[in-house]
Amino acid sequence: MVNLKKVLSFSLLFILLLSCFSMMSFASGETRASVGVYINNQRFWGGVNVKDNTTFVGVRKFATAMDPTASVKYNYSTRTLTVSTSKLYLTAKDGQNYIVANGRYLYTESPIYMKSGVMYAPVMLMAKAFDGKISWNNYNSSFYITKGSGGILSGEKFYRSDEVYWLSRIIYAESGGEPLKGKIAVGNVILNRTRHSYFPNTIYGVIFDKKNGVQFSPTANGTIYKAPNSQSIIAAKICLEGYSVNNGILYFVNASLVPNSWVVKNRPLYAKIGNHSFYY
């Protein structure tokens, strides 16, 4: 005869262990993927995880699935994985918020990470790097990737040198000591203005706009002409890739230094990033 007490005790223990496992998974921010990834209609089994609402794939196996000739190497001292093909040169670094593909900077909110010896990067960025077309199928919760040319257009051909020149300089002059996301947000303000009817439609025109007085102090004190640091150049290129923290922000100010400025008093606040507050 079945011992009911033993059955109940075992059931309670099983539920407790399952709850603990779930809490551990939740705490890590990573879940085993219920999301599928298909490449040319073939299921990709090379590691798929969902973290911070972003689908990640194992870089090494994804690369060889997209191009079987891909050479993949890992540098333990720099924690960087390098992918080389005839069409693509890609680097992904543990903890970094972007991958570099053919000199292009592709940004991710949730950083690249290593787990159990596997480097993971967002599937959206990896598909773009390989010039693949990617779509979402809501019916079976899966990404479908169609192979393209094998490599994204190079940075030399994609970025306009004058835009990188001026955008990186205003970013550096205004936010050289800010975190990367703060630098990107400054660049977003400049680009958002170029698309707004009230402001000039070029990066140079926005930076040196004096319709209502000097808009950016570096143009008056000369720091706009200082050579930018590498992270400011990277931030400029990320902005030019189309990444934006917000498409509506048009102003920024260090509100702690100028609490009574016109912007602080008259424009809606979006968010504070680093030392700058950004406004619509």
mmCIF file of C-alpha atoms in Angstrom:
data_model
loop_
_atom_site.group_PDB
_atom_site.id
_atom_site.type_symbol
_atom_site.label_atom_id
_atom_site.label_comp_id
_atom_site.label_asym_id
_atom_site.label_seq_id
_atom_site.Cartn_x
_atom_site.Cartn_y
_atom_site.Cartn_z
ATOM 1 C CA MET A 1 0.000 0.000 0.000
ATOM 2 C CA VAL A 2 1.302 3.452 -0.931
ATOM 3 C CA ASN A 3 2.518 5.541 1.990
ATOM 4 C CA LEU A 4 0.625 8.801 1.467
ATOM 5 C CA LYS A 5 2.856 10.766 3.824
ATOM 6 C CA LYS A 6 5.988 9.755 1.873
ATOM 7 C CA VAL A 7 4.350 10.697 -1.421
ATOM 8 C CA LEU A 8 3.322 14.110 -0.091
ATOM 9 C CA SER A 9 6.769 14.704 1.402
ATOM 10 C CA PHE A 10 8.462 13.809 -1.889
ATOM 11 C CA SER A 11 6.072 16.044 -3.837
ATOM 12 C CA LEU A 12 6.724 18.987 -1.545
ATOM 13 C CA LEU A 13 10.486 18.461 -1.820
ATOM 14 C CA PHE A 14 10.271 18.332 -5.623
ATOM 15 C CA ILE A 15 8.232 21.568 -5.726
ATOM 16 C CA LEU A 16 10.724 23.268 -3.408
ATOM 17 C CA LEU A 17 13.697 22.230 -5.557
ATOM 18 C CA LEU A 18 11.899 23.363 -8.702
ATOM 19 C CA SER A 19 11.156 26.727 -7.108
ATOM 20 C CA CYS A 20 14.790 27.157 -6.114
ATOM 21 C CA PHE A 21 15.919 26.328 -9.653
ATOM 22 C CA SER A 22 13.479 28.865 -11.070
ATOM 23 C CA MET A 23 14.691 31.529 -8.657
ATOM 24 C CA MET A 24 18.299 30.853 -9.637
ATOM 25 C CA SER A 25 17.426 31.168 -13.333
ATOM 26 C CA PHE A 26 15.511 34.363 -12.695
ATOM 27 C CA ALA A 27 18.326 35.849 -10.618
ATOM 28 C CA SER A 28 20.846 35.256 -13.408
ATOM 29 C CA GLY A 29 18.611 37.064 -15.900
ATOM 30 C CA GLU A 30 19.019 34.203 -18.336
ATOM 31 C CA THR A 31 16.480 31.570 -19.326
ATOM 32 C CA ARG A 32 16.838 28.505 -21.476
ATOM 33 C CA ALA A 33 15.409 29.576 -24.806
ATOM 34 C CA SER A 34 11.825 28.927 -25.728
ATOM 35 C CA VAL A 35 12.778 30.927 -28.813
ATOM 36 C CA GLY A 36 13.840 29.111 -31.952
ATOM 37 C CA VAL A 37 16.421 30.234 -34.515
ATOM 38 C CA TYR A 38 16.371 28.964 -38.108
ATOM 39 C CA ILE A 39 18.999 29.582 -40.789
ATOM 40 C CA ASN A 40 17.735 28.967 -44.316
ATOM 41 C CA ASN A 41 14.865 27.030 -42.690
ATOM 42 C CA GLN A 42 17.237 24.732 -40.793
ATOM 43 C CA ARG A 43 16.977 24.780 -36.988
ATOM 44 C CA PHE A 44 20.075 26.224 -35.321
ATOM 45 C CA TRP A 45 21.167 24.159 -32.327
ATOM 46 C CA GLY A 46 24.441 25.923 -31.564
ATOM 47 C CA GLY A 47 23.324 27.593 -28.343
ATOM 48 C CA VAL A 48 20.335 29.904 -27.961
ATOM 49 C CA ASN A 49 19.598 31.811 -24.748
ATOM 50 C CA VAL A 50 17.190 34.587 -23.849
ATOM 51 C CA LYS A 51 18.594 37.210 -21.514
ATOM 52 C CA ASP A 52 17.126 40.615 -20.660
ATOM 53 C CA ASN A 53 14.468 40.076 -23.348
ATOM 54 C CA THR A 54 17.211 39.638 -25.949
ATOM 55 C CA THR A 55 17.853 36.414 -27.881
ATOM 56 C CA PHE A 56 21.525 35.412 -27.886
ATOM 57 C CA VAL A 57 23.290 32.802 -29.992
ATOM 58 C CA GLY A 58 26.646 31.088 -29.601
ATOM 59 C CA VAL A 59 28.956 33.126 -31.825
ATOM 60 C CA ARG A 60 31.289 30.328 -32.916
ATOM 61 C CA LYS A 61 28.610 27.892 -34.051
ATOM 62 C CA PHE A 62 26.424 30.608 -35.532
ATOM 63 C CA ALA A 63 29.366 31.825 -37.607
ATOM 64 C CA THR A 64 30.122 28.370 -38.976
ATOM 65 C CA ALA A 65 26.418 27.785 -39.656
ATOM 66 C CA MET A 66 26.315 30.988 -41.702
ATOM 67 C CA ASP A 67 29.630 30.222 -43.426
ATOM 68 C CA PRO A 68 31.224 26.766 -43.016
ATOM 69 C CA THR A 69 34.604 28.218 -44.068
ATOM 70 C CA ALA A 70 34.652 30.642 -41.121
ATOM 71 C CA SER A 71 37.804 30.674 -39.007
ATOM 72 C CA VAL A 72 37.005 31.344 -35.333
ATOM 73 C CA LYS A 73 39.669 32.115 -32.727
ATOM 74 C CA TYR A 74 39.515 33.138 -29.074
ATOM 75 C CA ASN A 75 42.066 35.345 -27.338
ATOM 76 C CA TYR A 76 42.080 34.476 -23.641
ATOM 77 C CA SER A 77 44.024 37.578 -22.566
ATOM 78 C CA THR A 78 41.581 40.028 -24.181
ATOM 79 C CA ARG A 79 38.484 37.769 -23.884
ATOM 80 C CA THR A 80 37.786 38.435 -27.550
ATOM 81 C CA LEU A 81 36.413 36.061 -30.176
ATOM 82 C CA THR A 82 37.399 36.738 -33.792
ATOM 83 C CA VAL A 83 35.528 35.447 -36.834
ATOM 84 C CA SER A 84 37.195 35.583 -40.251
ATOM 85 C CA THR A 85 35.693 34.706 -43.630
ATOM 86 C CA SER A 86 36.290 35.911 -47.159
ATOM 87 C CA LYS A 87 33.447 38.437 -46.650
ATOM 88 C CA LEU A 88 33.562 39.275 -42.950
ATOM 89 C CA TYR A 89 35.939 40.154 -40.136
ATOM 90 C CA LEU A 90 34.097 40.235 -36.806
ATOM 91 C CA THR A 91 35.146 40.660 -33.186
ATOM 92 C CA ALA A 92 33.029 40.056 -30.098
ATOM 93 C CA LYS A 93 34.396 40.804 -26.633
ATOM 94 C CA ASP A 94 33.067 39.502 -23.350
ATOM 95 C CA GLY A 95 31.195 42.260 -21.492
ATOM 96 C CA GLN A 96 31.212 44.702 -24.404
ATOM 97 C CA ASN A 97 28.037 46.413 -25.624
ATOM 98 C CA TYR A 98 28.816 46.066 -29.318
ATOM 99 C CA ILE A 99 30.318 43.773 -31.901
ATOM 100 C CA VAL A 100 32.589 45.089 -34.638
ATOM 101 C CA ALA A 101 31.825 43.737 -38.107
ATOM 102 C CA ASN A 102 33.883 44.891 -41.109
ATOM 103 C CA GLY A 103 34.666 48.082 -39.199
ATOM 104 C CA ARG A 104 30.997 48.685 -38.299
ATOM 105 C CA TYR A 105 29.887 49.112 -34.670
ATOM 106 C CA LEU A 106 26.669 47.242 -33.884
ATOM 107 C CA TYR A 107 25.312 48.078 -30.429
ATOM 108 C CA THR A 108 23.438 45.969 -27.905
ATOM 109 C CA GLU A 109 21.736 47.099 -24.687
ATOM 110 C CA SER A 110 22.436 43.718 -23.095
ATOM 111 C CA PRO A 111 26.176 43.051 -23.370
ATOM 112 C CA ILE A 112 27.942 40.127 -24.985
ATOM 113 C CA TYR A 113 28.852 37.446 -22.457
ATOM 114 C CA MET A 114 30.684 34.179 -21.923
ATOM 115 C CA LYS A 115 29.058 31.131 -20.355
ATOM 116 C CA SER A 116 30.576 27.663 -20.033
ATOM 117 C CA GLY A 117 33.220 28.531 -22.603
ATOM 118 C CA VAL A 118 30.716 29.831 -25.167
ATOM 119 C CA MET A 119 30.589 33.467 -26.315
ATOM 120 C CA TYR A 120 27.034 34.722 -26.786
ATOM 121 C CA ALA A 121 25.939 37.728 -28.872
ATOM 122 C CA PRO A 122 22.458 38.951 -29.915
ATOM 123 C CA VAL A 123 21.082 37.069 -32.913
ATOM 124 C CA MET A 124 19.898 40.333 -34.483
ATOM 125 C CA LEU A 125 23.450 41.706 -34.549
ATOM 126 C CA MET A 126 24.982 38.461 -35.757
ATOM 127 C CA ALA A 127 22.485 38.181 -38.607
ATOM 128 C CA LYS A 128 23.194 41.779 -39.610
ATOM 129 C CA ALA A 129 26.960 41.215 -39.497
ATOM 130 C CA PHE A 130 26.629 38.330 -41.974
ATOM 131 C CA ASP A 131 24.285 40.411 -44.152
ATOM 132 C CA GLY A 132 21.457 37.996 -43.439
ATOM 133 C CA LYS A 133 17.785 38.938 -43.541
ATOM 134 C CA ILE A 134 16.038 38.202 -40.261
ATOM 135 C CA SER A 135 12.335 38.023 -39.450
ATOM 136 C CA TRP A 136 10.210 36.968 -36.501
ATOM 137 C CA ASN A 137 7.527 34.295 -36.659
ATOM 138 C CA ASN A 138 5.096 34.868 -33.817
ATOM 139 C CA TYR A 139 3.313 31.542 -34.408
ATOM 140 C CA ASN A 140 6.247 29.403 -33.273
ATOM 141 C CA SER A 141 8.256 32.106 -31.446
ATOM 142 C CA SER A 142 11.215 31.815 -33.809
ATOM 143 C CA PHE A 143 13.650 33.946 -35.745
ATOM 144 C CA TYR A 144 14.141 33.035 -39.400
ATOM 145 C CA ILE A 145 17.383 34.057 -41.070
ATOM 146 C CA THR A 146 18.048 33.976 -44.788
ATOM 147 C CA LYS A 147 21.700 34.085 -45.800
ATOM 148 C CA GLY A 148 22.822 37.096 -47.810
ATOM 149 C CA SER A 149 26.167 38.135 -49.240
ATOM 150 C CA GLY A 150 28.038 36.776 -46.239
ATOM 151 C CA GLY A 151 29.281 40.081 -44.874
ATOM 152 C CA ILE A 152 27.960 43.508 -43.996
ATOM 153 C CA LEU A 153 29.045 46.539 -46.067
ATOM 154 C CA SER A 154 32.349 47.831 -44.700
ATOM 155 C CA GLY A 155 32.616 50.839 -42.423
ATOM 156 C CA GLU A 156 34.770 52.611 -45.012
ATOM 157 C CA LYS A 157 31.859 52.510 -47.451
ATOM 158 C CA PHE A 158 29.013 52.916 -44.957
ATOM 159 C CA TYR A 159 30.155 55.851 -42.801
ATOM 160 C CA ARG A 160 30.597 59.328 -44.250
ATOM 161 C CA SER A 161 33.922 60.677 -43.027
ATOM 162 C CA ASP A 162 32.620 64.232 -42.498
ATOM 163 C CA GLU A 163 29.731 62.978 -40.365
ATOM 164 C CA VAL A 164 32.024 60.829 -38.210
ATOM 165 C CA TYR A 165 34.463 63.753 -37.941
ATOM 166 C CA TRP A 166 31.992 66.298 -36.585
ATOM 167 C CA LEU A 167 29.725 63.978 -34.629
ATOM 168 C CA SER A 168 32.632 62.399 -32.748
ATOM 169 C CA ARG A 169 34.046 65.840 -31.942
ATOM 170 C CA ILE A 170 30.845 67.238 -30.458
ATOM 171 C CA ILE A 171 30.361 63.999 -28.505
ATOM 172 C CA TYR A 172 33.892 64.228 -27.121
ATOM 173 C CA ALA A 173 33.681 67.949 -26.357
ATOM 174 C CA GLU A 174 30.339 67.606 -24.558
ATOM 175 C CA SER A 175 30.662 64.181 -22.944
ATOM 176 C CA GLY A 176 34.250 62.943 -23.151
ATOM 177 C CA GLY A 177 34.124 61.700 -19.552
ATOM 178 C CA GLU A 178 30.635 60.202 -19.722
ATOM 179 C CA PRO A 179 29.772 56.498 -20.062
ATOM 180 C CA LEU A 180 29.303 55.121 -23.577
ATOM 181 C CA LYS A 181 25.516 55.349 -23.388
ATOM 182 C CA GLY A 182 25.781 59.008 -22.351
ATOM 183 C CA LYS A 183 28.000 59.687 -25.352
ATOM 184 C CA ILE A 184 25.514 57.926 -27.626
ATOM 185 C CA ALA A 185 22.653 60.009 -26.213
ATOM 186 C CA VAL A 186 24.538 63.239 -27.009
ATOM 187 C CA GLY A 187 25.030 62.008 -30.559
ATOM 188 C CA ASN A 188 21.331 61.127 -30.725
ATOM 189 C CA VAL A 189 20.390 64.714 -29.866
ATOM 190 C CA ILE A 190 22.466 65.983 -32.793
ATOM 191 C CA LEU A 191 20.979 63.478 -35.260
ATOM 192 C CA ASN A 192 17.440 63.980 -33.954
ATOM 193 C CA ARG A 193 17.825 67.692 -34.637
ATOM 194 C CA THR A 194 18.883 67.052 -38.239
ATOM 195 C CA ARG A 195 15.500 65.342 -38.749
ATOM 196 C CA HIS A 196 13.495 68.077 -37.011
ATOM 197 C CA SER A 197 12.081 70.933 -39.095
ATOM 198 C CA TYR A 198 13.138 73.574 -36.556
ATOM 199 C CA PHE A 199 16.868 72.810 -36.860
ATOM 200 C CA PRO A 200 19.413 72.582 -39.718
ATOM 201 C CA ASN A 201 19.400 69.273 -41.587
ATOM 202 C CA THR A 202 23.115 68.455 -41.390
ATOM 203 C CA ILE A 203 25.348 67.464 -38.471
ATOM 204 C CA TYR A 204 27.676 70.394 -39.096
ATOM 205 C CA GLY A 205 24.729 72.773 -39.398
ATOM 206 C CA VAL A 206 23.220 71.608 -36.103
ATOM 207 C CA ILE A 207 26.505 71.868 -34.210
ATOM 208 C CA PHE A 208 27.228 75.403 -35.396
ATOM 209 C CA ASP A 209 23.598 76.599 -35.374
ATOM 210 C CA LYS A 210 23.308 80.144 -33.950
ATOM 211 C CA LYS A 211 19.720 80.958 -34.866
ATOM 212 C CA ASN A 212 18.877 81.465 -31.190
ATOM 213 C CA GLY A 213 22.385 81.982 -29.937
ATOM 214 C CA VAL A 214 25.185 79.442 -29.551
ATOM 215 C CA GLN A 215 23.622 76.020 -29.133
ATOM 216 C CA PHE A 216 26.709 74.106 -27.994
ATOM 217 C CA SER A 217 29.408 75.799 -25.917
ATOM 218 C CA PRO A 218 32.337 73.848 -27.489
ATOM 219 C CA THR A 219 31.795 75.847 -30.687
ATOM 220 C CA ALA A 220 32.406 79.032 -28.698
ATOM 221 C CA ASN A 221 35.307 77.899 -26.513
ATOM 222 C CA GLY A 222 37.082 75.969 -29.263
ATOM 223 C CA THR A 223 36.980 72.484 -27.705
ATOM 224 C CA ILE A 224 34.953 71.292 -30.708
ATOM 225 C CA TYR A 225 38.259 71.150 -32.600
ATOM 226 C CA LYS A 226 39.985 68.783 -30.163
ATOM 227 C CA ALA A 227 40.691 65.289 -31.458
ATOM 228 C CA PRO A 228 38.129 62.869 -29.974
ATOM 229 C CA ASN A 229 39.044 59.793 -27.968
ATOM 230 C CA SER A 230 38.357 56.330 -29.376
ATOM 231 C CA GLN A 231 35.142 55.789 -27.415
ATOM 232 C CA SER A 232 33.681 59.043 -28.763
ATOM 233 C CA ILE A 233 34.393 57.869 -32.313
ATOM 234 C CA ILE A 234 32.776 54.524 -31.514
ATOM 235 C CA ALA A 235 29.730 56.311 -30.057
ATOM 236 C CA ALA A 236 29.427 58.420 -33.208
ATOM 237 C CA LYS A 237 29.515 55.333 -35.409
ATOM 238 C CA ILE A 238 26.932 53.566 -33.241
ATOM 239 C CA CYS A 239 24.640 56.586 -33.665
ATOM 240 C CA LEU A 240 25.193 56.580 -37.424
ATOM 241 C CA GLU A 241 24.229 52.885 -37.467
ATOM 242 C CA GLY A 242 20.786 54.050 -36.348
ATOM 243 C CA TYR A 243 20.864 53.091 -32.674
ATOM 244 C CA SER A 244 19.089 55.634 -30.475
ATOM 245 C CA VAL A 245 18.262 55.748 -26.784
ATOM 246 C CA ASN A 246 15.286 57.901 -27.805
ATOM 247 C CA ASN A 247 14.272 59.350 -31.166
ATOM 248 C CA GLY A 248 12.642 62.421 -29.624
ATOM 249 C CA ILE A 249 15.317 63.969 -27.406
ATOM 250 C CA LEU A 250 16.481 67.372 -28.670
ATOM 251 C CA TYR A 251 18.288 68.926 -25.702
ATOM 252 C CA PHE A 252 20.725 67.978 -22.972
ATOM 253 C CA VAL A 253 22.176 69.866 -20.040
ATOM 254 C CA ASN A 254 24.027 69.258 -16.804
ATOM 255 C CA ALA A 255 21.094 70.278 -14.630
ATOM 256 C CA SER A 256 23.204 70.330 -11.447
ATOM 257 C CA LEU A 257 25.381 73.092 -12.939
ATOM 258 C CA VAL A 258 22.609 75.118 -14.595
ATOM 259 C CA PRO A 259 19.390 74.279 -12.696
ATOM 260 C CA ASN A 260 17.643 77.416 -13.940
ATOM 261 C CA SER A 261 18.372 77.026 -17.643
ATOM 262 C CA TRP A 262 15.627 77.509 -20.213
ATOM 263 C CA VAL A 263 15.770 73.811 -21.115
ATOM 264 C CA VAL A 264 15.267 72.642 -17.516
ATOM 265 C CA LYS A 265 12.318 74.987 -17.036
ATOM 266 C CA ASN A 266 10.581 74.514 -20.380
ATOM 267 C CA ARG A 267 11.262 71.081 -21.876
ATOM 268 C CA PRO A 268 9.943 67.660 -20.732
ATOM 269 C CA LEU A 269 12.589 65.465 -19.147
ATOM 270 C CA TYR A 270 13.353 62.108 -20.762
ATOM 271 C CA ALA A 271 16.056 60.725 -18.483
ATOM 272 C CA LYS A 272 19.370 61.407 -16.790
ATOM 273 C CA ILE A 273 22.337 59.488 -18.215
ATOM 274 C CA GLY A 274 25.654 60.075 -16.516
ATOM 275 C CA ASN A 275 25.893 63.759 -15.633
ATOM 276 C CA HIS A 276 23.548 64.942 -18.379
ATOM 277 C CA SER A 277 19.779 65.216 -18.348
ATOM 278 C CA PHE A 278 18.077 64.763 -21.711
ATOM 279 C CA TYR A 279 14.910 66.568 -22.754
ATOM 280 C CA TYR A 280 12.312 66.466 -25.520
#
